Amino acid sequence: MSLNRDKVSTNELLEKSFIFFQYIVTCHGSTLLPQFLAMYRVTVESEDTYLLVMRNMFSHRLPTHRKYELKVTTSEPLMRIQCMVKDLPGHKDADFRNNVQKLYVSAEEKEKLMEKLNRDIEFLVRMRIMDYSLLLGIHDVERAERDEEDMDSSGDEEEGGENGPVPPYSTSPEGIPGYMNSLKPLGPGEFDPYVDVYAIQSTEGAPRREVYFMGLIDVLTQYDTKKKAAHAARAVKQGAGAEISTVHPEQYAKRFRDFFSKIFA
């Protein structure tokens, strides 16, 4: 992600990024927030551009067949999402509920996800952050198997030749044990949790065999003076009880948490 900032906002960005990094370290990487890995400054003709490097939320090995960005909106009690589907050209706006899309995870995984989300949202509220979204990617295991069979039947050689696919490089904070785990052969729909840290497998008995990739994005929007002014103006125009996007971080967090708990089957 590339960011152009003046001197004041750049200092704020650096401070905020450092606080985010401290939080990620404190929770040992068990979070839905972006994991900042590095920041670089490029100066061209006396203008600074900052490059913020983050861990990929999707997998380099498992293709993502459906992508959703879920965000609180002004007019609906749940959320409106921007959906990008590989079968369709470009982007398409869709309603998550109308697509009858549900996530099938075990009760244990759901509890872990809710614990992460609650902890992350409390942190964002303390930081006065709002307007964040949930990035959701879905890997369809059966579709991937069909695609692989089609490739095999067409005579394409599998990457890596006779020795099989090249094992992924592990960036695990667990060090050598995590790296050794990454060398194990992986079957269809399987992943290395030390590499694909945002991945969750669908529960056994789910109607579809899927792998979900979930994380919070757009987490650098602060509830500043401009947001407060927009909230006041819209409250006057639409009424204090109106559903508007420029709500307080606490209200935004509650609406986001309520929605998140309802996307599971």
XYZ file of C-alpha atoms in Angstrom:
265
model
C 0.000 0.000 0.000
C 1.369 3.391 -1.023
C 0.717 6.473 1.102
C 1.489 10.136 0.415
C 1.415 12.264 3.563
C 2.498 15.705 4.729
C 4.782 16.058 7.731
C 2.061 16.023 10.413
C 0.014 13.150 9.000
C 3.183 11.170 8.278
C 4.185 11.340 11.930
C 0.690 10.228 12.887
C 0.895 7.364 10.411
C 4.260 6.231 11.770
C 3.033 6.397 15.346
C -0.187 4.533 14.520
C 1.675 1.844 12.557
C 4.044 1.305 15.491
C 1.112 0.955 17.904
C -0.503 -1.569 15.549
C 2.771 -3.500 15.396
C 3.003 -3.572 19.202
C -0.568 -4.872 19.393
C 0.137 -7.677 16.877
C 3.199 -8.717 18.877
C 1.265 -8.615 22.156
C -1.416 -10.990 20.865
C 1.249 -13.225 19.238
C -0.190 -12.753 15.751
C -3.589 -14.157 16.795
C -5.615 -11.363 15.215
C -7.818 -10.447 12.261
C -6.021 -7.121 11.831
C -3.478 -6.535 9.038
C 0.031 -7.537 10.001
C 2.437 -4.748 9.072
C 5.807 -6.173 8.062
C 7.762 -3.130 6.930
C 7.572 0.511 5.884
C 9.750 2.168 3.243
C 10.167 5.802 2.260
C 10.795 6.743 -1.361
C 11.722 10.358 -2.096
C 11.265 11.668 -5.635
C 11.750 15.377 -6.349
C 11.504 16.209 -2.628
C 8.144 14.415 -2.312
C 7.994 11.479 0.103
C 5.946 8.378 -0.614
C 5.634 5.768 2.120
C 5.189 2.106 1.193
C 3.495 0.031 3.874
C 4.083 -3.718 3.450
C 1.475 -6.050 4.946
C 1.062 -9.824 5.105
C -1.206 -11.199 2.372
C -4.555 -12.286 3.817
C -5.113 -14.751 0.976
C -3.069 -17.823 0.079
C -0.289 -18.056 -2.484
C -1.163 -21.750 -2.923
C -4.969 -22.009 -2.743
C -6.782 -19.885 -5.363
C -9.528 -17.572 -4.080
C -12.712 -18.219 -6.066
C -14.982 -15.646 -4.416
C -14.038 -12.382 -2.723
C -16.214 -10.129 -0.590
C -15.637 -6.829 1.178
C -18.195 -6.461 3.960
C -18.774 -2.978 5.317
C -21.398 -1.262 7.451
C -23.710 0.940 5.359
C -26.207 3.700 5.966
C -29.469 2.110 4.856
C -29.460 -1.577 5.754
C -29.455 -3.267 9.163
C -26.745 -5.682 8.087
C -24.110 -4.837 5.493
C -23.614 -4.129 1.858
C -20.688 -5.747 0.144
C -18.646 -5.411 -2.942
C -18.265 -8.821 -4.523
C -15.664 -9.810 -7.066
C -16.283 -13.262 -8.563
C -13.851 -14.819 -11.014
C -16.713 -16.109 -13.190
C -17.904 -12.537 -13.808
C -16.065 -9.715 -15.609
C -14.858 -6.962 -13.308
C -16.707 -6.077 -10.150
C -20.304 -6.633 -9.141
C -22.190 -5.180 -6.177
C -24.161 -7.858 -4.385
C -26.013 -8.413 -1.164
C -24.353 -11.045 1.011
C -27.679 -12.271 2.323
C -29.254 -12.528 -1.149
C -26.326 -14.654 -2.259
C -27.256 -17.091 0.527
C -23.608 -17.225 1.475
C -22.905 -18.648 4.917
C -19.688 -19.730 6.563
C -19.614 -23.287 7.882
C -17.083 -23.522 10.680
C -17.009 -25.575 13.858
C -18.312 -24.159 17.131
C -14.730 -24.084 18.422
C -13.473 -22.114 15.390
C -16.387 -19.688 15.626
C -15.617 -19.042 19.291
C -11.951 -18.377 18.444
C -12.946 -15.983 15.660
C -15.335 -14.065 17.904
C -12.647 -13.784 20.593
C -10.218 -12.374 18.024
C -12.798 -9.977 16.627
C -13.886 -8.705 20.045
C -10.270 -8.114 21.098
C -9.413 -6.429 17.789
C -12.497 -4.201 17.815
C -11.856 -3.097 21.398
C -8.365 -2.093 20.287
C -9.757 -0.164 17.287
C -12.242 1.651 19.532
C -9.411 2.694 21.860
C -7.564 3.964 18.785
C -10.724 5.861 17.683
C -10.747 3.878 14.415
C -13.849 3.252 12.302
C -14.960 2.558 8.696
C -13.033 -0.724 8.597
C -14.281 -3.687 6.549
C -14.100 -7.462 6.621
C -12.229 -8.967 3.684
C -13.499 -12.481 2.978
C -12.028 -14.873 0.430
C -13.420 -18.348 -0.260
C -11.514 -21.257 -1.768
C -13.813 -23.916 -3.265
C -12.007 -27.228 -2.739
C -14.139 -29.266 -5.161
C -13.799 -26.648 -7.874
C -10.032 -26.623 -7.383
C -9.975 -30.417 -7.707
C -11.950 -30.239 -10.965
C -9.611 -27.573 -12.322
C -6.616 -29.726 -11.420
C -8.150 -32.760 -13.162
C -8.768 -30.668 -16.269
C -5.148 -29.532 -16.257
C -3.916 -33.119 -15.844
C -6.113 -34.347 -18.689
C -4.792 -31.609 -20.966
C -1.245 -32.843 -20.389
C -0.002 -29.933 -18.294
C 2.825 -30.866 -15.972
C 2.441 -30.087 -12.310
C 4.733 -27.399 -10.993
C 7.868 -28.846 -9.494
C 8.243 -31.752 -11.939
C 8.665 -35.310 -10.683
C 9.371 -34.210 -7.157
C 5.953 -32.562 -6.801
C 5.125 -28.962 -5.983
C 7.741 -26.758 -4.423
C 7.005 -26.422 -0.691
C 6.030 -22.924 0.443
C 8.485 -20.831 2.356
C 7.261 -20.425 5.912
C 7.377 -16.998 7.531
C 6.222 -18.529 10.793
C 7.020 -16.720 14.029
C 7.559 -20.240 15.400
C 10.891 -20.348 13.546
C 12.376 -23.724 12.592
C 9.386 -25.865 13.797
C 7.059 -23.751 11.664
C 9.401 -24.063 8.695
C 9.558 -27.853 9.074
C 5.749 -28.018 9.162
C 5.647 -26.096 5.890
C 7.632 -28.907 4.196
C 4.888 -31.474 4.795
C 2.931 -32.434 1.637
C -0.480 -30.804 1.490
C -3.627 -32.338 0.020
C -6.582 -30.587 -1.660
C -7.914 -27.778 0.512
C -5.139 -28.190 3.078
C -2.897 -25.325 4.135
C -0.020 -24.512 6.427
C -1.445 -22.451 9.337
C 2.005 -20.949 9.919
C 1.905 -19.419 6.419
C -1.834 -18.922 5.748
C -2.536 -17.340 9.135
C -5.959 -15.997 8.077
C -7.229 -19.364 6.738
C -10.009 -21.458 8.306
C -11.276 -24.776 6.980
C -15.006 -25.464 6.704
C -16.302 -27.908 9.265
C -16.783 -31.586 8.493
C -20.254 -32.217 7.088
C -20.621 -28.726 5.601
C -22.621 -28.575 2.336
C -19.482 -27.354 0.539
C -15.825 -28.075 1.177
C -14.302 -24.623 1.473
C -11.425 -22.698 2.994
C -12.172 -19.204 4.287
C -9.716 -16.321 4.504
C -10.868 -13.512 6.810
C -9.276 -10.298 8.001
C -10.047 -6.677 8.803
C -8.930 -4.049 6.289
C -9.075 -0.233 5.959
C -8.078 0.183 9.593
C -6.382 3.588 9.365
C -9.518 5.796 9.248
C -9.668 7.776 12.477
C -12.752 9.402 14.004
C -11.340 12.905 13.670
C -12.833 16.392 13.505
C -13.985 15.898 9.906
C -15.860 12.689 10.815
C -17.436 14.357 13.846
C -18.641 17.251 11.693
C -20.109 14.863 9.125
C -21.883 12.930 11.894
C -23.380 16.106 13.334
C -24.526 17.363 9.932
C -26.206 14.091 8.996
C -27.792 13.755 12.419
C -29.403 17.158 11.965
C -30.626 16.256 8.474
C -31.769 12.658 9.107
C -32.470 12.640 12.824
C -30.393 11.460 15.765
C -31.596 7.874 15.439
C -30.857 7.517 11.724
C -28.536 4.764 10.501
C -25.590 6.726 9.136
C -22.069 5.713 8.252
C -20.307 8.406 10.280
C -21.300 6.991 13.651
C -19.029 6.940 16.691
C -16.364 4.192 16.792
C -18.276 2.479 19.621
C -21.488 2.371 17.573
C -19.630 1.237 14.465
C -17.950 -1.550 16.461
C -21.280 -2.775 17.868
C -22.929 -2.885 14.434
C -19.899 -4.635 12.979
C -19.798 -7.210 15.792
C -23.533 -7.925 15.451
C -23.168 -8.574 11.738
C -20.074 -10.743 12.094
C -21.859 -13.108 14.501
C -24.609 -13.686 11.890
C -22.523 -14.752 8.900
C -22.021 -18.257 10.251
C -24.415 -21.117 9.501
